[in-house]
Coordinates of C-alpha atoms in Angstrom, one line a residue:
M1497 CA 5.4 -27.8 7.0
N1498 CA 3.3 -25.3 9.0
L1499 CA 2.9 -21.9 7.3
L1500 CA 2.8 -18.9 9.6
P1501 CA 1.0 -15.8 8.8
T1502 CA 3.1 -13.0 7.4
L1503 CA 4.7 -11.0 10.2
F1504 CA 5.3 -7.4 9.6
L1505 CA 8.4 -5.8 10.9
L1506 CA 7.2 -3.1 13.1
F1507 CA 9.5 -0.2 13.8
N1508 CA 9.8 -0.8 17.5
Q1509 CA 13.4 0.3 18.0
S1510 CA 15.7 0.6 20.8
G1511 CA 18.0 3.6 21.3
S1512 CA 17.7 6.7 19.3
C1513 CA 16.3 5.3 16.1
P1514 CA 14.1 7.9 14.4
Q1515 CA 10.8 6.1 13.7
N1516 CA 9.8 8.5 11.0
E1517 CA 12.9 7.7 8.9
S1518 CA 12.5 3.9 9.2
P1519 CA 13.2 1.9 6.0
S1520 CA 10.1 0.2 4.7
V1521 CA 10.9 -3.5 5.2
R1522 CA 8.8 -6.5 6.1
I1523 CA 9.8 -9.7 7.8
S1524 CA 7.8 -12.9 7.3
A1525 CA 8.1 -16.2 9.1
M1526 CA 7.7 -18.3 6.0
S1527 CA 7.6 -21.8 7.6
Q1528 CA 8.3 -23.9 10.6
T1529 CA 9.5 -27.5 10.2
V1530 CA 10.5 -30.3 12.5
F1531 CA 13.7 -32.1 11.6
E1532 CA 15.9 -34.9 13.0
N1533 CA 19.0 -33.4 14.6
R1534 CA 21.7 -36.0 15.0
G1535 CA 24.2 -33.6 16.5
H1536 CA 25.2 -32.9 20.1
H1537 CA 21.9 -31.1 20.8
P1538 CA 19.1 -33.3 19.4
E1539 CA 16.5 -31.2 21.2
N1540 CA 17.2 -28.4 18.7
N1541 CA 14.9 -29.8 16.1
R1542 CA 12.7 -26.9 15.0
R1543 CA 13.6 -24.7 12.0
V1544 CA 11.9 -21.4 11.3
V1545 CA 12.5 -19.8 7.9
F1546 CA 12.2 -16.0 7.7
R1547 CA 12.2 -13.6 4.8
L1548 CA 13.2 -10.0 5.0
I1549 CA 11.8 -7.9 2.1
N1550 CA 12.8 -4.3 1.2
E1551 CA 9.5 -2.6 0.3
S1552 CA 11.0 0.8 0.1
S1553 CA 12.1 2.8 -3.0
K1554 CA 15.7 2.9 -1.7
P1555 CA 18.3 0.2 -1.0
V1556 CA 18.5 -1.0 2.6
I1557 CA 21.7 -2.1 4.2
V1558 CA 21.5 -5.3 6.2
Y1559 CA 24.3 -6.4 8.5
G1560 CA 25.0 -10.0 9.3
F1561 CA 27.3 -13.1 9.3
K1562 CA 28.4 -14.6 6.0
F1563 CA 29.2 -18.4 6.0
D1564 CA 29.3 -21.1 3.3
G1565 CA 27.5 -18.8 0.9
E1566 CA 24.7 -18.1 3.4
F1567 CA 23.9 -14.8 5.2
D1568 CA 22.3 -14.5 8.6
P1569 CA 21.2 -11.0 9.6
T1570 CA 22.7 -9.7 12.8
G1571 CA 20.0 -9.9 15.5
Y1572 CA 18.5 -12.4 17.8
M1573 CA 15.2 -14.0 19.0
M1574 CA 13.5 -12.2 21.9
S1575 CA 11.0 -14.2 24.0
V1576 CA 8.1 -13.4 26.3
Y1577 CA 8.9 -14.1 30.0
K1578 CA 5.9 -16.2 31.1
E1579 CA 5.9 -14.8 34.6
N1580 CA 5.1 -11.2 33.7
G1581 CA 4.4 -11.2 29.9
E1582 CA 7.3 -8.9 29.1
W1583 CA 9.7 -9.3 26.2
E1584 CA 13.2 -10.4 27.2
Y1585 CA 16.5 -10.2 25.5
P1586 CA 18.6 -13.4 25.4
H1587 CA 21.3 -11.8 27.5
P1588 CA 21.8 -11.8 31.3
S1589 CA 21.6 -8.0 31.3
N1590 CA 18.2 -8.2 29.5
R1591 CA 19.0 -5.2 27.3
P1592 CA 19.7 -4.8 23.5
T1593 CA 23.2 -5.2 22.3
E1594 CA 24.7 -1.8 21.4
W1595 CA 26.1 -1.8 17.9
G1596 CA 29.6 -1.0 19.2
E1597 CA 29.5 -4.3 21.2
V1598 CA 28.7 -6.4 18.2
S1599 CA 31.5 -8.6 16.9
P1600 CA 33.1 -7.6 13.6
E1601 CA 32.3 -11.1 12.2
L1602 CA 28.6 -10.1 12.5
K1603 CA 29.0 -6.9 10.5
S1604 CA 29.2 -8.1 6.9
K1605 CA 27.1 -5.9 4.7
R1606 CA 24.5 -6.9 2.2
V1607 CA 22.6 -4.3 0.2
L1608 CA 19.0 -5.1 -0.3
K1609 CA 17.6 -3.4 -3.4
P1610 CA 14.0 -2.2 -3.5
G1611 CA 11.6 -5.1 -4.0
T1612 CA 14.2 -7.8 -3.2
A1613 CA 14.4 -10.1 -0.2
I1614 CA 16.7 -12.4 1.7
T1615 CA 15.7 -15.6 3.6
F1616 CA 17.4 -16.8 6.7
I1617 CA 16.9 -19.6 9.3
A1618 CA 16.6 -20.0 13.0
E1619 CA 17.0 -23.4 14.6
M1620 CA 15.1 -23.7 17.9
S1621 CA 14.5 -26.3 20.6
I1622 CA 11.6 -28.6 21.2
F1623 CA 11.5 -27.2 24.8
E1624 CA 10.5 -23.8 23.3
V1625 CA 7.4 -25.1 21.5
G1626 CA 4.4 -23.0 22.5
S1627 CA 6.5 -19.9 23.4
R1628 CA 6.2 -16.5 21.9
F1629 CA 9.1 -15.0 20.0
R1630 CA 10.1 -12.1 17.8
R1631 CA 13.2 -11.8 15.6
T1632 CA 15.2 -8.7 15.6
V1633 CA 17.6 -7.3 13.0
Y1634 CA 20.0 -4.4 12.9
L1635 CA 19.4 -1.9 10.1
P1636 CA 20.8 1.6 9.6
F1637 CA 18.6 4.3 8.1
N1638 CA 21.4 5.3 5.7
E1639 CA 25.0 4.2 5.3
R1640 CA 26.4 6.9 7.7
D1641 CA 24.1 5.9 10.6
V1642 CA 24.8 3.4 13.3
P1643 CA 22.4 0.4 12.8
C1644 CA 19.5 0.2 15.2
E1645 CA 17.7 -2.9 16.4
I1646 CA 14.3 -3.3 14.8
R1647 CA 11.9 -5.9 16.2
G1648 CA 9.6 -8.1 14.1
E1649 CA 6.2 -9.2 15.1
E1650 CA 5.8 -12.1 17.4
F1651 CA 5.2 -15.7 16.4
V1652 CA 4.5 -18.9 18.4
L1653 CA 6.9 -21.8 17.9
K1654 CA 5.0 -24.9 16.9

């Protein structure tokens, strides 16, 4: 298991997210492991474990997908386009997904109390080794606000 340095969730938002009202959260890439995938896509054999920590004095709402007792925050992995060094979205339009376009299945709510954390996993491909990524999540600044995309710091897949 390769440990990654802690990645701080910078408040690099899309849309009209007010930076001065950002919740104080931190996202850490806790580990990267190689595993044997016996499924239909054996090349997907890298697992990155993240931890999202609420470092504020207030609860933070995290939206995501609930399945089999697990919770995966709504968001995605951005990558750096090697030709120009710019961050790319994993969509043909190369733009952030607006909250209104997000499927209802990805809008389950979990309240993260101050000082608490959740962990979640991303499985990635051997073909992506050496590439630069950053994980995004959607967080509102209070329950009445539309969630905004917040980007984490980059990491290199090993």
